[in-house]
């Protein structure tokens, strides 16, 4: 089956620092990758959609300067949380969609804790 | 505004029982309806999915029933096992490839 690797699984950082999260599709080419945020006991909230080689499309209310997304290749997308603050603490999950297939495969998620 | 409404929020079932989760949608453009299973601290995993031209799909102990006219679909977990204890999300998508998720149902299977 399609495998999406997300790294790191957990990160703790100080307020004001930046954190980078990587999302890789291991056995397929992902033309589109998605980034979600999930609060405890809540559903997934789509933050942005990224297509390889083009700028990400952010959902309403998501600060693009705060959450930088780069989709440099067909197998790698990164989310950088810039100048992180405690309110950015959350569970971030990426997903990847293979070319021509309307299925999203999810990574294992990254637990970000900002002190 | 949630485009897919999911109920119940949580349910408890005895081992061997049937778990039923219901979802409803309004957007008739949706053409693909997946269900995801999520364990605590993990990402969602695709469980089973259906298209609106099919009324039922079964994979092992998991069955999706789809009622296009009522714009409703449901997940049935037969012979529920403690390992099925997880949060289940229904979702819907269309050509934009964005997923609209339901609010989630936490299923607890008691041994």
mmCIF file of C-alpha atoms in Angstrom:
data_model
loop_
_atom_site.group_PDB
_atom_site.id
_atom_site.type_symbol
_atom_site.label_atom_id
_atom_site.label_comp_id
_atom_site.label_asym_id
_atom_site.label_seq_id
_atom_site.Cartn_x
_atom_site.Cartn_y
_atom_site.Cartn_z
ATOM 1 C CA UNK A 1 0.000 0.000 0.000
ATOM 2 C CA UNK A 2 0.934 3.651 -0.343
ATOM 3 C CA UNK A 3 3.163 4.893 2.476
ATOM 4 C CA UNK A 4 3.564 8.462 3.641
ATOM 5 C CA UNK A 5 6.372 9.181 6.068
ATOM 6 C CA UNK A 6 6.191 12.230 8.328
ATOM 7 C CA UNK A 7 9.100 13.446 10.414
ATOM 8 C CA UNK A 8 9.571 14.244 13.226
ATOM 9 C CA UNK A 9 6.802 12.502 15.116
ATOM 10 C CA UNK A 10 7.214 14.835 18.064
ATOM 11 C CA UNK A 11 9.003 18.120 18.566
ATOM 12 C CA UNK A 12 9.335 20.448 21.513
ATOM 13 C CA UNK A 13 10.664 23.925 20.890
ATOM 14 C CA UNK A 14 11.019 27.280 22.561
ATOM 15 C CA UNK A 15 8.726 30.159 21.738
ATOM 16 C CA UNK A 16 10.083 32.237 18.861
ATOM 17 C CA UNK A 17 11.941 29.455 17.111
ATOM 18 C CA UNK A 18 11.007 27.871 13.788
ATOM 19 C CA UNK A 19 10.201 24.221 13.257
ATOM 20 C CA UNK A 20 10.283 22.252 10.021
ATOM 21 C CA UNK A 21 8.138 19.170 9.435
ATOM 22 C CA UNK A 22 8.805 16.857 6.494
ATOM 23 C CA UNK A 23 6.307 14.753 4.586
ATOM 24 C CA UNK A 24 7.491 12.154 2.092
ATOM 25 C CA UNK A 25 5.625 9.753 -0.148
ATOM 26 C CA UNK A 26 7.800 6.652 -0.108
ATOM 27 C CA UNK A 27 6.445 4.497 -2.910
ATOM 28 C CA UNK A 28 4.518 6.829 -5.176
ATOM 29 C CA UNK A 29 4.702 10.264 -6.730
ATOM 30 C CA UNK A 30 2.423 12.759 -5.020
ATOM 31 C CA UNK A 31 1.220 15.488 -7.315
ATOM 32 C CA UNK A 32 -0.674 17.051 -4.442
ATOM 33 C CA UNK A 33 0.056 17.152 -0.750
ATOM 34 C CA UNK A 34 -2.142 18.492 1.999
ATOM 35 C CA UNK A 35 -1.404 19.805 5.477
ATOM 36 C CA UNK A 36 -3.895 19.498 8.308
ATOM 37 C CA UNK A 37 -4.062 20.579 11.900
ATOM 38 C CA UNK A 38 -5.956 18.604 14.497
ATOM 39 C CA UNK A 39 -6.943 19.737 17.969
ATOM 40 C CA UNK A 40 -7.613 17.183 20.735
ATOM 41 C CA UNK A 41 -10.784 15.200 20.149
ATOM 42 C CA UNK A 42 -11.543 17.233 17.042
ATOM 43 C CA UNK A 43 -11.656 16.603 13.344
ATOM 44 C CA UNK A 44 -8.903 17.435 10.878
ATOM 45 C CA UNK A 45 -8.756 21.021 9.704
ATOM 46 C CA UNK A 46 -7.232 21.583 6.267
ATOM 47 C CA UNK A 47 -4.548 24.251 6.368
ATOM 48 C CA UNK A 48 -3.220 24.239 2.832
ATOM 49 C CA UNK A 49 -2.918 22.347 -0.407
ATOM 50 C CA UNK A 50 0.355 22.179 -2.272
ATOM 51 C CA UNK A 51 1.094 21.054 -5.794
ATOM 52 C CA UNK A 52 4.604 20.154 -6.861
ATOM 53 C CA UNK A 53 6.439 23.142 -8.251
ATOM 54 C CA UNK A 54 3.799 25.731 -7.456
ATOM 55 C CA UNK A 55 2.799 27.882 -4.517
ATOM 56 C CA UNK A 56 0.604 26.422 -1.844
ATOM 57 C CA UNK A 57 -3.051 27.378 -1.584
ATOM 58 C CA UNK A 58 -3.978 28.288 1.963
ATOM 59 C CA UNK A 59 -7.395 27.912 3.543
ATOM 60 C CA UNK A 60 -9.169 30.954 4.879
ATOM 61 C CA UNK A 61 -7.779 32.057 8.210
ATOM 62 C CA UNK A 62 -4.424 30.284 7.864
ATOM 63 C CA UNK A 63 -1.456 32.658 7.904
ATOM 64 C CA UNK A 64 0.795 31.852 4.973
ATOM 65 C CA UNK A 65 3.722 33.744 6.503
ATOM 66 C CA UNK A 66 3.384 31.744 9.699
ATOM 67 C CA UNK A 67 3.041 28.348 8.030
ATOM 68 C CA UNK A 68 5.470 28.127 5.118
ATOM 69 C CA UNK A 69 4.887 25.222 2.768
ATOM 70 C CA UNK A 70 7.324 23.996 0.157
ATOM 71 C CA UNK A 71 6.596 21.174 -2.280
ATOM 72 C CA UNK A 72 10.018 20.841 -3.854
ATOM 73 C CA UNK A 73 9.589 17.456 -5.501
ATOM 74 C CA UNK A 74 6.953 14.844 -6.274
ATOM 75 C CA UNK A 75 7.830 13.007 -3.073
ATOM 76 C CA UNK A 76 8.571 15.742 -0.550
ATOM 77 C CA UNK A 77 6.650 18.590 1.048
ATOM 78 C CA UNK A 78 7.708 20.569 4.090
ATOM 79 C CA UNK A 79 5.785 22.695 6.566
ATOM 80 C CA UNK A 80 7.752 25.292 8.509
ATOM 81 C CA UNK A 81 6.101 26.873 11.514
ATOM 82 C CA UNK A 82 7.882 30.203 11.802
ATOM 83 C CA UNK A 83 8.364 32.054 15.087
ATOM 84 C CA UNK A 84 6.326 29.436 16.888
ATOM 85 C CA UNK A 85 4.223 30.409 19.884
ATOM 86 C CA UNK A 86 2.388 28.264 22.446
ATOM 87 C CA UNK A 87 -0.890 28.671 20.546
ATOM 88 C CA UNK A 88 0.743 26.888 17.595
ATOM 89 C CA UNK A 89 1.040 23.740 19.713
ATOM 90 C CA UNK A 90 -1.022 21.100 17.964
ATOM 91 C CA UNK A 91 -0.999 17.853 16.007
ATOM 92 C CA UNK A 92 0.001 18.464 12.389
ATOM 93 C CA UNK A 93 -0.731 15.823 9.768
ATOM 94 C CA UNK A 94 0.214 15.671 6.114
ATOM 95 C CA UNK A 95 -1.362 13.645 3.343
ATOM 96 C CA UNK A 96 -0.369 12.855 -0.210
ATOM 97 C CA UNK A 97 -2.436 12.093 -3.279
ATOM 98 C CA UNK A 98 -1.007 10.010 -6.121
ATOM 99 C CA UNK A 99 -1.315 11.243 -9.679
ATOM 100 C CA UNK A 100 -4.748 10.593 -11.149
ATOM 101 C CA UNK A 101 -6.115 8.973 -7.982
ATOM 102 C CA UNK A 102 -8.635 10.658 -5.720
ATOM 103 C CA UNK A 103 -7.312 9.065 -2.526
ATOM 104 C CA UNK A 104 -5.317 10.745 0.209
ATOM 105 C CA UNK A 105 -2.786 8.758 2.209
ATOM 106 C CA UNK A 106 -1.874 10.215 5.561
ATOM 107 C CA UNK A 107 1.347 10.496 7.512
ATOM 108 C CA UNK A 108 1.538 9.523 11.173
ATOM 109 C CA UNK A 109 1.412 13.131 12.315
ATOM 110 C CA UNK A 110 3.720 15.462 14.240
ATOM 111 C CA UNK A 111 2.988 16.564 17.783
ATOM 112 C CA UNK A 112 4.334 20.115 18.178
ATOM 113 C CA UNK A 113 4.706 21.541 21.654
ATOM 114 C CA UNK A 114 5.859 25.147 21.953
ATOM 115 C CA UNK A 115 7.092 26.157 25.401
ATOM 116 C CA UNK B 1 -19.329 25.061 8.448
ATOM 117 C CA UNK B 2 -19.078 21.320 8.208
ATOM 118 C CA UNK B 3 -20.176 19.912 4.869
ATOM 119 C CA UNK B 4 -20.413 16.383 6.242
ATOM 120 C CA UNK B 5 -22.399 15.765 9.430
ATOM 121 C CA UNK B 6 -21.452 12.703 11.451
ATOM 122 C CA UNK B 7 -23.169 10.978 14.372
ATOM 123 C CA UNK B 8 -22.945 9.792 17.042
ATOM 124 C CA UNK B 9 -20.030 11.614 18.644
ATOM 125 C CA UNK B 10 -19.149 8.470 20.565
ATOM 126 C CA UNK B 11 -20.436 4.975 21.085
ATOM 127 C CA UNK B 12 -19.707 1.992 23.263
ATOM 128 C CA UNK B 13 -20.311 -1.532 22.036
ATOM 129 C CA UNK B 14 -19.722 -4.946 23.498
ATOM 130 C CA UNK B 15 -17.233 -7.281 21.876
ATOM 131 C CA UNK B 16 -18.972 -9.106 19.056
ATOM 132 C CA UNK B 17 -21.584 -6.395 18.623
ATOM 133 C CA UNK B 18 -22.275 -4.093 15.690
ATOM 134 C CA UNK B 19 -21.061 -0.488 15.586
ATOM 135 C CA UNK B 20 -22.992 1.874 13.333
ATOM 136 C CA UNK B 21 -21.856 5.362 12.383
ATOM 137 C CA UNK B 22 -23.956 7.665 10.231
ATOM 138 C CA UNK B 23 -23.034 10.545 7.965
ATOM 139 C CA UNK B 24 -25.026 12.987 5.862
ATOM 140 C CA UNK B 25 -24.007 15.510 3.235
ATOM 141 C CA UNK B 26 -25.566 18.301 1.218
ATOM 142 C CA UNK B 27 -23.197 18.887 -1.674
ATOM 143 C CA UNK B 28 -24.387 16.709 -4.564
ATOM 144 C CA UNK B 29 -21.065 17.290 -6.328
ATOM 145 C CA UNK B 30 -19.352 14.881 -3.918
ATOM 146 C CA UNK B 31 -18.425 11.721 -5.791
ATOM 147 C CA UNK B 32 -16.189 9.783 -3.448
ATOM 148 C CA UNK B 33 -16.831 8.881 0.178
ATOM 149 C CA UNK B 34 -13.951 7.391 2.213
ATOM 150 C CA UNK B 35 -13.880 6.352 5.839
ATOM 151 C CA UNK B 36 -10.766 6.799 7.923
ATOM 152 C CA UNK B 37 -9.734 5.104 11.179
ATOM 153 C CA UNK B 38 -7.493 6.980 13.575
ATOM 154 C CA UNK B 39 -5.771 5.700 16.694
ATOM 155 C CA UNK B 40 -4.586 8.156 19.390
ATOM 156 C CA UNK B 41 -1.421 9.970 18.376
ATOM 157 C CA UNK B 42 -1.482 8.576 14.843
ATOM 158 C CA UNK B 43 -2.549 9.800 11.446
ATOM 159 C CA UNK B 44 -5.810 8.621 9.868
ATOM 160 C CA UNK B 45 -5.696 5.430 7.839
ATOM 161 C CA UNK B 46 -7.998 4.759 4.894
ATOM 162 C CA UNK B 47 -10.424 2.026 5.917
ATOM 163 C CA UNK B 48 -12.925 1.679 3.105
ATOM 164 C CA UNK B 49 -14.465 3.939 0.470
ATOM 165 C CA UNK B 50 -17.470 4.043 -1.835
ATOM 166 C CA UNK B 51 -18.735 5.906 -4.891
ATOM 167 C CA UNK B 52 -22.368 7.089 -5.139
ATOM 168 C CA UNK B 53 -23.275 4.649 -7.911
ATOM 169 C CA UNK B 54 -22.868 1.773 -5.451
ATOM 170 C CA UNK B 55 -25.342 1.155 -2.633
ATOM 171 C CA UNK B 56 -23.157 -1.087 -0.503
ATOM 172 C CA UNK B 57 -19.534 -2.104 -0.207
ATOM 173 C CA UNK B 58 -18.120 -4.705 2.131
ATOM 174 C CA UNK B 59 -14.519 -5.366 3.113
ATOM 175 C CA UNK B 60 -14.112 -7.939 5.823
ATOM 176 C CA UNK B 61 -16.039 -6.815 8.893
ATOM 177 C CA UNK B 62 -16.540 -3.287 7.560
ATOM 178 C CA UNK B 63 -19.523 -2.351 5.377
ATOM 179 C CA UNK B 64 -20.518 0.990 3.890
ATOM 180 C CA UNK B 65 -24.180 1.551 3.042
ATOM 181 C CA UNK B 66 -24.918 4.447 0.706
ATOM 182 C CA UNK B 67 -28.290 6.127 0.071
ATOM 183 C CA UNK B 68 -27.836 8.620 -2.725
ATOM 184 C CA UNK B 69 -31.390 9.970 -2.687
ATOM 185 C CA UNK B 70 -31.206 10.679 1.040
ATOM 186 C CA UNK B 71 -27.605 11.898 0.792
ATOM 187 C CA UNK B 72 -26.630 9.642 3.651
ATOM 188 C CA UNK B 73 -24.048 6.943 4.163
ATOM 189 C CA UNK B 74 -23.072 4.784 7.075
ATOM 190 C CA UNK B 75 -20.321 2.510 8.329
ATOM 191 C CA UNK B 76 -21.148 -0.794 9.971
ATOM 192 C CA UNK B 77 -18.487 -2.636 11.946
ATOM 193 C CA UNK B 78 -19.590 -6.217 12.396
ATOM 194 C CA UNK B 79 -18.325 -8.485 15.184
ATOM 195 C CA UNK B 80 -16.623 -5.494 16.844
ATOM 196 C CA UNK B 81 -13.302 -6.271 18.513
ATOM 197 C CA UNK B 82 -11.337 -4.348 21.185
ATOM 198 C CA UNK B 83 -8.735 -3.559 18.504
ATOM 199 C CA UNK B 84 -11.436 -1.624 16.622
ATOM 200 C CA UNK B 85 -11.512 0.955 19.424
ATOM 201 C CA UNK B 86 -10.528 4.142 17.601
ATOM 202 C CA UNK B 87 -11.949 7.334 16.165
ATOM 203 C CA UNK B 88 -13.671 6.991 12.812
ATOM 204 C CA UNK B 89 -14.096 9.836 10.347
ATOM 205 C CA UNK B 90 -16.356 9.850 7.347
ATOM 206 C CA UNK B 91 -15.334 12.143 4.515
ATOM 207 C CA UNK B 92 -16.416 13.287 1.090
ATOM 208 C CA UNK B 93 -14.580 14.712 -1.853
ATOM 209 C CA UNK B 94 -15.023 15.676 -5.478
ATOM 210 C CA UNK B 95 -12.888 16.858 -8.336
ATOM 211 C CA UNK B 96 -11.143 19.458 -6.207
ATOM 212 C CA UNK B 97 -9.630 16.551 -4.314
ATOM 213 C CA UNK B 98 -10.140 18.339 -0.999
ATOM 214 C CA UNK B 99 -11.551 16.124 1.696
ATOM 215 C CA UNK B 100 -14.441 17.348 3.818
ATOM 216 C CA UNK B 101 -14.333 15.436 7.087
ATOM 217 C CA UNK B 102 -17.088 14.633 9.518
ATOM 218 C CA UNK B 103 -16.583 15.507 13.173
ATOM 219 C CA UNK B 104 -15.519 11.987 14.088
ATOM 220 C CA UNK B 105 -16.945 9.151 16.181
ATOM 221 C CA UNK B 106 -15.014 7.597 19.024
ATOM 222 C CA UNK B 107 -15.786 3.890 19.220
ATOM 223 C CA UNK B 108 -15.028 1.935 22.372
ATOM 224 C CA UNK B 109 -15.355 -1.836 22.239
ATOM 225 C CA UNK B 110 -15.727 -3.426 25.659
ATOM 226 C CA UNK B 111 -14.328 -6.928 26.106
#
